[in-house]
Amino acid sequence: MGAYYLDWLNLFFRWFHVIAGVAWIGASFYFVWLDMSLQKPPEWKAKKGISGDLWAVHGGGFYEIAKYKLEPEEMPKTLHWFKWEAYTTWLTGMAMLSIVYYANATAYLVDPTKIAFTNIQAIAVSLAFLFGSYLIYELIVRSRIGKNKLVFSVTIFILMVIATWASYQLFSDRASFIHVGAILGTIMAGNVFFGIMPAQRALVDCVRKGEKPGPDVAALALMARNRSVMNNYFTLPLIFIMISNHYPMMYSHAQGWLVLVFVGVITATARHFFNEKHLGRNKPGYLIGPAIATLALVFWMRPAPIVAAPAAPVTSATTSTDSAMAGAASGDEAIMAVVHERCTTCHAAQPTQAGFAAPPAGIILQTPADLKIHKDKIVVAVQSGYMPLGNITKITDEERQQLVAYTSGL
Ligand code: HEC
């Protein structure tokens, strides 16, 4: 029953997380576009201190947007801040991390073939990894490195590559992917909370007091600007990671961490294309390059061809079972015995595995016909080691090979 209620929590927070994320990234895209699309205002506006001017039509109305070079003559009564989108996305994301990966750490977080953490250890390492990574980022952005855009970007890129690799050493493949996403998301929300908001508050304070912003406020504003740039380049990789969590071919690839690094470069470069475009510079190379790189990635990641299955896959190579010498019919039985022991505890209409209320991914594996229906996915999932999840059911290497050979021959 517990698993059933947990699934509801999962569904609720996932829904909430997606909506908050859409609002946040949507606003972020809009403001980046806005800022980069502003044009020189007419004389009468420039005299009021307006530095950028833009007209838009949307939803049956005209909008006139003005950006002030410094501050408005007088503080408006209502000022919109756009911060809760970021905070809510982060909070619901942390809730998802807990509900999916911490509540069922044995299945989702720990991979005993990497490090056999207990659940509590794994959760502690996960939190330390996440917040430790953020702390390092925060120290860098506040240091001298954070003041030079190029050095800052290169440093953060190298550190993200290391974090991606490290994540793969610590956690299950799927959890590794999501931890990199969680680090990006935490940095982005942290940029808002610890950098952008304080800078904006300082600026608004100055305007309220009628003071000219001093050098300390200018320094805060510069740091906030660099943090915004960082957030801008993180958006596309982040969204990719979040959705790719449903594609085992990505994260359970033998070089999953490298796959993720490639994807990070590809998606961030695509983001750069849009940034340039908003500035009126059309540089298709920044889109064609990632497209070619994507094709190369598709080719490089392709699964190894599977050797055609023999008629009776459970052959004399099997030393441990009595059915070793048997014919095709009992070959089916032998394979189904493996499936029932290693897979069906979860992949049943009524799973018996603790923490599972319904067949995961809607896949039920009870008969040879079921294997045939899900054949392609099973081969990839079992061959890559992704299934059985966290190898909770302790499948042996031999059984794994037999199952792959048998299923691919169906
Ligand atoms: C501990 C529970 C558990 C066990 C045991 C288990 N699975 Fe799964 N399986 C899952 C979960 C959870 C998912 C959904 C994962 C996701 O969404 O990425 C899944 C997904 C799958 C998928 C779909 C992957 C895709 O491409 O979307 C296949 C195929 C699969 N399992 C096959 C198997 C086979 C074959 C076995 C036995 C060798 C097995 N599973 C054992 C929990 C389990």
Coordinates of C-alpha atoms and ligand atoms in Angstrom, one line a residue:
M1 CA 0.0 0.0 0.0
G2 CA 2.9 2.4 0.9
A3 CA 4.1 2.1 -2.7
Y4 CA 0.7 3.1 -4.0
Y5 CA 0.6 6.3 -2.0
L6 CA 4.2 7.0 -2.9
D7 CA 3.3 6.8 -6.6
W8 CA 0.6 9.4 -6.0
L9 CA 3.2 11.7 -4.4
N10 CA 5.5 11.0 -7.2
L11 CA 2.8 11.9 -9.8
F12 CA 1.8 15.1 -7.9
F13 CA 5.3 16.4 -7.5
R14 CA 6.3 15.5 -11.1
W15 CA 3.3 17.5 -12.4
F16 CA 4.2 20.4 -10.1
H17 CA 7.8 20.3 -11.0
V18 CA 7.1 20.3 -14.7
I19 CA 4.8 23.3 -14.4
A20 CA 7.1 25.3 -12.2
G21 CA 10.0 24.4 -14.6
V22 CA 8.0 25.5 -17.6
A23 CA 7.2 28.8 -15.9
W24 CA 10.9 29.4 -14.9
I25 CA 12.6 28.4 -18.1
G26 CA 9.8 30.1 -20.1
A27 CA 10.3 33.3 -18.3
S28 CA 14.1 32.9 -18.6
F29 CA 13.8 32.4 -22.4
Y30 CA 11.5 35.3 -22.7
F31 CA 13.8 37.7 -20.8
V32 CA 16.9 36.6 -22.6
W33 CA 15.1 37.1 -25.9
L34 CA 13.8 40.4 -24.7
D35 CA 17.1 41.8 -23.5
M36 CA 18.9 40.8 -26.7
S37 CA 16.1 42.1 -29.0
L38 CA 15.8 45.6 -27.6
Q39 CA 16.4 48.4 -30.0
K40 CA 17.6 52.0 -29.7
P41 CA 14.6 54.0 -28.4
P42 CA 13.4 57.3 -29.9
E43 CA 14.8 60.5 -28.6
W44 CA 12.0 61.4 -26.2
K45 CA 12.3 58.0 -24.5
A46 CA 16.1 58.2 -24.4
K47 CA 15.7 61.5 -22.5
K48 CA 13.8 59.6 -19.8
G49 CA 16.7 57.2 -19.3
I50 CA 15.3 54.4 -21.4
S51 CA 18.1 52.5 -23.2
G52 CA 16.1 49.8 -25.0
D53 CA 12.8 49.7 -26.7
L54 CA 10.6 46.9 -28.0
W55 CA 7.1 46.4 -29.4
A56 CA 5.3 43.1 -29.6
V57 CA 1.8 41.9 -30.4
H58 CA 0.5 38.9 -28.5
G59 CA -3.0 37.6 -27.5
G60 CA -4.7 40.3 -29.4
G61 CA -2.9 43.3 -27.8
F62 CA 0.1 45.5 -28.4
Y63 CA 2.8 45.7 -25.8
E64 CA 5.4 48.4 -25.5
I65 CA 8.4 47.4 -23.4
A66 CA 11.1 49.8 -22.2
K67 CA 14.3 49.0 -20.4
Y68 CA 16.0 51.6 -18.3
K69 CA 19.7 52.1 -18.6
L70 CA 20.0 52.6 -14.8
E71 CA 16.9 53.3 -12.7
P72 CA 13.5 54.7 -13.3
E73 CA 12.8 58.3 -12.2
E74 CA 10.5 57.0 -9.6
M75 CA 9.9 53.5 -8.1
P76 CA 6.8 51.9 -9.5
K77 CA 4.2 50.7 -6.9
T78 CA 4.3 47.1 -8.2
L79 CA 7.5 45.5 -9.3
H80 CA 7.6 41.9 -10.5
W81 CA 10.6 39.8 -9.4
F82 CA 10.3 36.3 -11.0
K83 CA 12.0 34.3 -8.3
W84 CA 9.3 31.8 -7.1
E85 CA 9.4 30.0 -10.4
A86 CA 13.0 29.1 -9.7
Y87 CA 12.6 28.3 -6.0
T88 CA 9.5 26.1 -6.6
T89 CA 11.2 24.2 -9.4
W90 CA 14.1 23.5 -7.2
L91 CA 12.0 22.5 -4.2
T92 CA 9.7 20.2 -6.2
G93 CA 12.8 18.7 -7.8
M94 CA 14.3 17.9 -4.4
A95 CA 11.0 16.3 -3.5
M96 CA 11.2 14.2 -6.7
L97 CA 14.7 13.2 -5.8
S98 CA 13.6 12.0 -2.4
I99 CA 10.4 10.2 -3.6
V100 CA 12.0 8.4 -6.5
Y101 CA 15.6 7.9 -5.5
Y102 CA 15.8 8.1 -1.7
A103 CA 12.5 6.3 -0.9
N104 CA 13.6 3.3 -3.0
A105 CA 17.3 3.7 -2.9
T106 CA 18.0 -0.1 -3.3
A107 CA 16.3 -0.1 -6.7
Y108 CA 17.1 3.4 -8.0
L109 CA 20.1 4.9 -6.3
V110 CA 22.5 2.1 -5.4
D111 CA 24.3 0.0 -7.9
P112 CA 26.1 -2.7 -5.9
T113 CA 28.4 -3.5 -8.9
K114 CA 29.8 0.0 -8.5
I115 CA 29.7 0.7 -4.7
A116 CA 27.6 -1.4 -2.4
F117 CA 26.3 1.4 -0.2
T118 CA 23.6 0.8 2.3
N119 CA 20.6 3.0 1.6
I120 CA 21.4 5.5 4.3
Q121 CA 25.0 5.8 3.1
A122 CA 23.9 6.3 -0.5
I123 CA 21.5 9.0 0.5
A124 CA 24.1 10.8 2.5
V125 CA 26.6 10.5 -0.3
S126 CA 24.0 11.8 -2.7
L127 CA 23.3 14.9 -0.6
A128 CA 27.0 15.5 0.1
F129 CA 27.7 15.2 -3.7
L130 CA 25.0 17.6 -4.6
F131 CA 25.6 20.3 -2.0
G132 CA 29.4 19.8 -2.2
S133 CA 29.3 20.5 -5.9
Y134 CA 27.2 23.6 -5.3
L135 CA 29.5 24.9 -2.7
I136 CA 32.5 24.5 -5.1
Y137 CA 30.5 26.4 -7.7
E138 CA 29.6 29.2 -5.2
L139 CA 33.3 29.6 -4.2
I140 CA 34.4 29.9 -7.8
V141 CA 31.7 32.3 -8.9
R142 CA 32.7 34.6 -6.0
S143 CA 36.4 34.3 -6.6
R144 CA 38.5 36.1 -9.2
I145 CA 37.7 33.3 -11.7
G146 CA 34.1 34.4 -11.6
K147 CA 34.9 37.8 -12.9
N148 CA 36.3 36.6 -16.2
K149 CA 33.6 35.2 -18.4
L150 CA 35.8 32.9 -20.5
V151 CA 37.9 31.5 -17.6
F152 CA 34.8 31.1 -15.6
S153 CA 32.9 29.1 -18.3
V154 CA 35.9 26.9 -19.1
T155 CA 36.4 26.1 -15.3
I156 CA 32.8 25.3 -14.8
F157 CA 32.7 23.1 -17.9
I158 CA 35.8 21.1 -16.7
L159 CA 34.3 20.7 -13.2
M160 CA 31.0 19.5 -14.7
V161 CA 32.8 16.9 -16.7
I162 CA 34.5 15.7 -13.5
A163 CA 31.2 15.7 -11.6
T164 CA 29.6 13.7 -14.4
W165 CA 32.3 11.1 -14.3
A166 CA 32.2 11.0 -10.5
S167 CA 28.5 10.6 -10.4
Y168 CA 28.8 7.5 -12.6
Q169 CA 31.3 6.0 -10.1
L170 CA 29.0 6.5 -7.2
F171 CA 25.4 5.8 -8.2
S172 CA 23.3 3.6 -10.5
D173 CA 23.4 4.8 -14.1
R174 CA 20.0 6.4 -14.0
A175 CA 20.7 8.1 -10.7
S176 CA 24.0 9.3 -12.2
F177 CA 22.2 11.2 -14.9
I178 CA 19.7 12.7 -12.6
H179 CA 22.5 13.8 -10.2
V180 CA 24.2 15.8 -12.9
G181 CA 20.8 17.4 -13.7
A182 CA 20.2 18.1 -10.0
I183 CA 23.6 19.8 -9.8
L184 CA 22.8 22.0 -12.8
G185 CA 19.4 22.8 -11.4
T186 CA 20.8 23.6 -7.9
I187 CA 23.4 25.9 -9.5
M188 CA 20.7 27.6 -11.5
A189 CA 18.4 28.1 -8.5
G190 CA 21.4 29.1 -6.3
N191 CA 22.4 31.7 -8.9
V192 CA 18.9 33.3 -8.5
F193 CA 18.9 33.0 -4.7
F194 CA 22.5 33.9 -3.8
G195 CA 23.4 36.1 -6.7
I196 CA 20.7 37.6 -8.9
M197 CA 18.2 38.4 -6.2
P198 CA 20.7 40.1 -3.8
A199 CA 22.0 42.2 -6.7
Q200 CA 18.5 43.2 -7.7
R201 CA 17.6 44.0 -4.1
A202 CA 20.7 46.3 -3.7
L203 CA 19.7 48.1 -6.9
V204 CA 16.1 48.6 -5.9
D205 CA 17.3 49.8 -2.5
C206 CA 19.5 52.5 -4.1
V207 CA 16.6 53.6 -6.2
R208 CA 14.2 53.8 -3.3
K209 CA 16.7 55.9 -1.3
G210 CA 17.3 58.0 -4.3
E211 CA 21.1 57.2 -4.3
K212 CA 23.3 56.5 -7.2
P213 CA 24.4 52.8 -7.3
G214 CA 28.0 52.7 -5.9
P215 CA 30.9 50.4 -7.0
D216 CA 29.8 47.6 -4.6
V217 CA 26.3 47.5 -6.2
A218 CA 28.0 47.5 -9.6
A219 CA 30.2 44.5 -8.6
L220 CA 27.1 42.6 -7.4
A221 CA 25.3 43.4 -10.7
L222 CA 28.3 42.1 -12.7
M223 CA 28.4 38.9 -10.8
A224 CA 24.6 38.5 -11.3
R225 CA 25.1 39.1 -15.0
N226 CA 27.7 36.2 -15.2
R227 CA 25.4 34.0 -13.2
S228 CA 22.6 34.7 -15.6
V229 CA 24.8 33.8 -18.6
M230 CA 25.6 30.5 -16.8
N231 CA 21.9 29.8 -16.3
N232 CA 21.2 30.5 -19.9
Y233 CA 23.7 27.9 -21.1
F234 CA 22.5 25.4 -18.6
T235 CA 18.8 25.4 -19.6
L236 CA 19.0 23.1 -22.7
P237 CA 21.3 20.5 -21.1
L238 CA 19.2 20.5 -18.0
I239 CA 15.9 19.8 -19.8
F240 CA 17.6 17.2 -21.9
I241 CA 18.8 15.3 -18.7
M242 CA 15.3 15.5 -17.2
I243 CA 13.6 13.9 -20.2
S244 CA 16.4 11.5 -21.1
N245 CA 15.8 9.8 -17.7
H246 CA 13.1 7.8 -19.6
Y247 CA 15.6 6.5 -22.2
P248 CA 17.8 3.8 -20.8
M249 CA 19.8 3.7 -24.0
M250 CA 21.3 7.1 -22.9
Y251 CA 22.2 6.6 -19.3
S252 CA 22.9 2.9 -19.3
H253 CA 25.3 3.2 -22.2
A254 CA 28.7 1.6 -21.3
Q255 CA 30.2 5.1 -21.5
G256 CA 27.1 6.9 -20.1
W257 CA 29.1 9.7 -18.5
L258 CA 30.8 10.5 -21.9
V259 CA 27.4 10.4 -23.6
L260 CA 26.2 13.0 -21.2
V261 CA 29.3 15.2 -21.7
F262 CA 28.7 15.1 -25.5
V263 CA 25.0 15.9 -25.0
G264 CA 25.9 18.8 -22.7
V265 CA 28.2 20.3 -25.3
I266 CA 25.7 19.8 -28.1
T267 CA 22.8 21.3 -26.3
A268 CA 24.7 24.3 -24.9
T269 CA 26.1 25.1 -28.4
A270 CA 22.5 25.0 -29.7
R271 CA 21.6 27.5 -27.0
H272 CA 24.5 29.7 -28.2
F273 CA 22.9 29.7 -31.7
F274 CA 19.7 31.2 -30.3
N275 CA 21.6 33.8 -28.2
E276 CA 23.4 34.9 -31.4
K277 CA 20.2 35.0 -33.3
H278 CA 18.5 37.2 -30.7
L279 CA 21.3 39.6 -31.2
G280 CA 20.5 39.7 -34.9
R281 CA 23.5 37.5 -35.8
N282 CA 22.5 34.5 -37.8
K283 CA 25.2 31.9 -37.4
P284 CA 23.8 28.6 -38.6
G285 CA 27.1 26.9 -37.9
Y286 CA 26.1 26.8 -34.2
L287 CA 23.1 24.7 -35.1
I288 CA 24.6 22.6 -38.0
G289 CA 27.6 21.7 -35.8
P290 CA 25.4 20.2 -33.0
A291 CA 23.2 18.5 -35.6
I292 CA 26.3 16.7 -37.1
A293 CA 27.6 15.9 -33.7
T294 CA 24.2 14.4 -32.8
L295 CA 24.3 12.1 -35.8
A296 CA 27.9 11.1 -34.8
L297 CA 26.7 10.4 -31.3
V298 CA 23.8 8.3 -32.6
F299 CA 26.3 6.3 -34.7
W300 CA 28.8 5.9 -31.9
M301 CA 26.2 4.8 -29.3
R302 CA 24.6 2.2 -31.5
P303 CA 24.3 -1.1 -29.7
A304 CA 26.6 -4.0 -30.6
P305 CA 24.9 -6.5 -32.9
I306 CA 23.6 -9.5 -31.1
V307 CA 24.8 -12.9 -32.2
A308 CA 21.8 -14.9 -33.5
A309 CA 20.3 -17.1 -30.9
P310 CA 20.6 -20.9 -31.2
A311 CA 17.3 -22.8 -31.5
A312 CA 17.6 -24.0 -27.9
P313 CA 19.4 -21.2 -26.1
V314 CA 19.9 -23.1 -22.8
T315 CA 22.6 -25.4 -24.1
S316 CA 25.3 -27.5 -22.6
A317 CA 27.2 -24.3 -21.9
T318 CA 25.0 -24.1 -18.9
T319 CA 26.4 -26.2 -16.2
S320 CA 24.2 -25.4 -13.3
T321 CA 20.7 -26.4 -14.4
D322 CA 19.2 -29.8 -15.1
S323 CA 17.5 -28.4 -18.1
A324 CA 20.8 -27.9 -19.8
M325 CA 20.5 -30.9 -22.1
A326 CA 16.8 -30.4 -22.7
G327 CA 15.1 -29.4 -26.0
A328 CA 13.4 -26.2 -27.2
A329 CA 10.3 -26.6 -25.1
S330 CA 12.1 -26.9 -21.8
G331 CA 14.4 -24.2 -23.1
D332 CA 11.4 -21.9 -22.9
E333 CA 10.7 -23.2 -19.4
A334 CA 14.2 -22.6 -18.3
I335 CA 14.2 -19.1 -19.6
M336 CA 10.8 -18.4 -18.1
A337 CA 12.1 -19.7 -14.8
V338 CA 14.9 -17.1 -15.0
V339 CA 12.4 -14.4 -15.9
H340 CA 10.1 -15.3 -13.1
E341 CA 12.8 -15.2 -10.6
R342 CA 14.7 -12.2 -11.8
C343 CA 12.1 -10.0 -13.5
T344 CA 8.6 -10.8 -12.6
T345 CA 8.9 -9.8 -9.0
C346 CA 8.6 -6.2 -10.4
H347 CA 7.2 -6.8 -13.9
A348 CA 3.9 -8.3 -12.8
A349 CA 0.4 -7.0 -12.7
Q350 CA 0.8 -7.2 -8.9
P351 CA 4.5 -6.9 -8.2
T352 CA 5.8 -8.7 -5.1
Q353 CA 9.0 -6.5 -4.9
A354 CA 8.7 -4.1 -2.0
G355 CA 8.3 -0.5 -3.2
F356 CA 6.5 -1.4 -6.4
A357 CA 2.7 -0.9 -6.7
A358 CA 2.3 -1.4 -10.4
P359 CA 4.3 -3.0 -13.2
P360 CA 7.2 -0.6 -13.9
A361 CA 7.0 1.2 -17.3
G362 CA 3.7 -0.8 -17.8
I363 CA 5.8 -3.8 -18.7
I364 CA 4.5 -7.2 -17.6
L365 CA 6.8 -10.2 -18.1
Q366 CA 5.1 -13.4 -17.4
T367 CA 4.9 -15.5 -20.6
P368 CA 7.2 -16.0 -23.7
A369 CA 4.6 -13.9 -25.6
D370 CA 5.3 -11.0 -23.2
L371 CA 9.0 -11.3 -23.9
K372 CA 8.3 -11.2 -27.6
I373 CA 6.2 -8.0 -27.3
H374 CA 8.9 -6.2 -25.5
K375 CA 11.8 -7.9 -27.2
D376 CA 13.8 -5.0 -28.4
K377 CA 13.7 -3.1 -25.2
I378 CA 14.4 -6.2 -23.1
V379 CA 17.6 -7.0 -25.2
V380 CA 18.9 -3.4 -24.7
A381 CA 17.9 -3.2 -21.0
V382 CA 19.3 -6.6 -20.0
Q383 CA 22.4 -6.4 -22.2
S384 CA 23.4 -3.0 -20.9
G385 CA 23.0 -4.3 -17.3
Y386 CA 20.2 -1.7 -16.6
M387 CA 17.7 -4.5 -15.9
P388 CA 17.1 -6.1 -13.4
L389 CA 17.0 -2.7 -11.8
G390 CA 19.9 -2.3 -9.3
N391 CA 20.2 -6.1 -9.9
I392 CA 18.0 -6.5 -6.8
T393 CA 17.1 -10.0 -8.0
K394 CA 20.8 -11.0 -8.5
I395 CA 20.8 -12.3 -12.0
T396 CA 24.0 -14.1 -12.9
D397 CA 26.1 -13.2 -16.0
E398 CA 25.2 -16.5 -17.5
E399 CA 21.5 -16.0 -17.1
R400 CA 21.9 -12.6 -18.5
Q401 CA 23.5 -13.9 -21.7
Q402 CA 20.9 -16.6 -22.0
L403 CA 18.1 -14.2 -21.7
V404 CA 19.5 -11.8 -24.3
A405 CA 20.2 -14.6 -26.7
Y406 CA 16.8 -16.2 -26.3
T407 CA 14.9 -12.9 -26.5
S408 CA 16.7 -11.6 -29.5
G409 CA 15.9 -14.9 -31.3
L410 CA 12.1 -14.5 -30.7
Ligands
HEC1 C1 13.4 -4.1 -8.9 C2 12.4 -4.0 -9.9 C3 12.7 -4.5 -11.3 C4 13.2 -5.7 -11.7 C5 13.6 -6.9 -10.8 C6 13.3 -5.7 -13.1 N1 12.8 -4.5 -13.6 FE1 12.7 -3.9 -15.5 N2 12.1 -2.0 -14.9 C7 11.9 -1.6 -13.6 C8 11.6 -0.2 -13.6 C9 11.4 0.6 -12.4 C10 11.6 0.2 -14.9 C11 11.3 1.6 -15.4 C12 12.6 2.3 -15.5 C13 12.6 3.6 -16.2 O1 11.5 4.3 -16.3 O2 13.7 4.0 -16.6 C14 11.8 -0.9 -15.7 C15 11.9 -0.9 -17.1 C16 12.1 -2.0 -17.9 C17 12.1 -2.0 -19.3 C18 11.8 -0.8 -20.2 C19 13.1 -0.1 -20.5 C20 12.9 0.9 -21.5 O3 13.6 0.9 -22.6 O4 12.0 1.8 -21.3 C21 12.4 -3.3 -19.7 C22 12.4 -3.8 -21.1 C23 12.6 -4.1 -18.5 N3 12.4 -3.3 -17.4 C24 12.9 -5.4 -18.5 C25 13.3 -6.1 -17.4 C26 13.8 -7.5 -17.4 C27 14.0 -8.3 -18.7 C28 14.0 -7.8 -16.1 C29 14.6 -9.1 -15.6 C30 15.9 -9.5 -16.2 C31 13.7 -6.7 -15.3 N4 13.2 -5.7 -16.1 C32 13.8 -6.7 -13.9 C33 12.0 -2.4 -12.5 C34 12.5 -3.7 -12.5

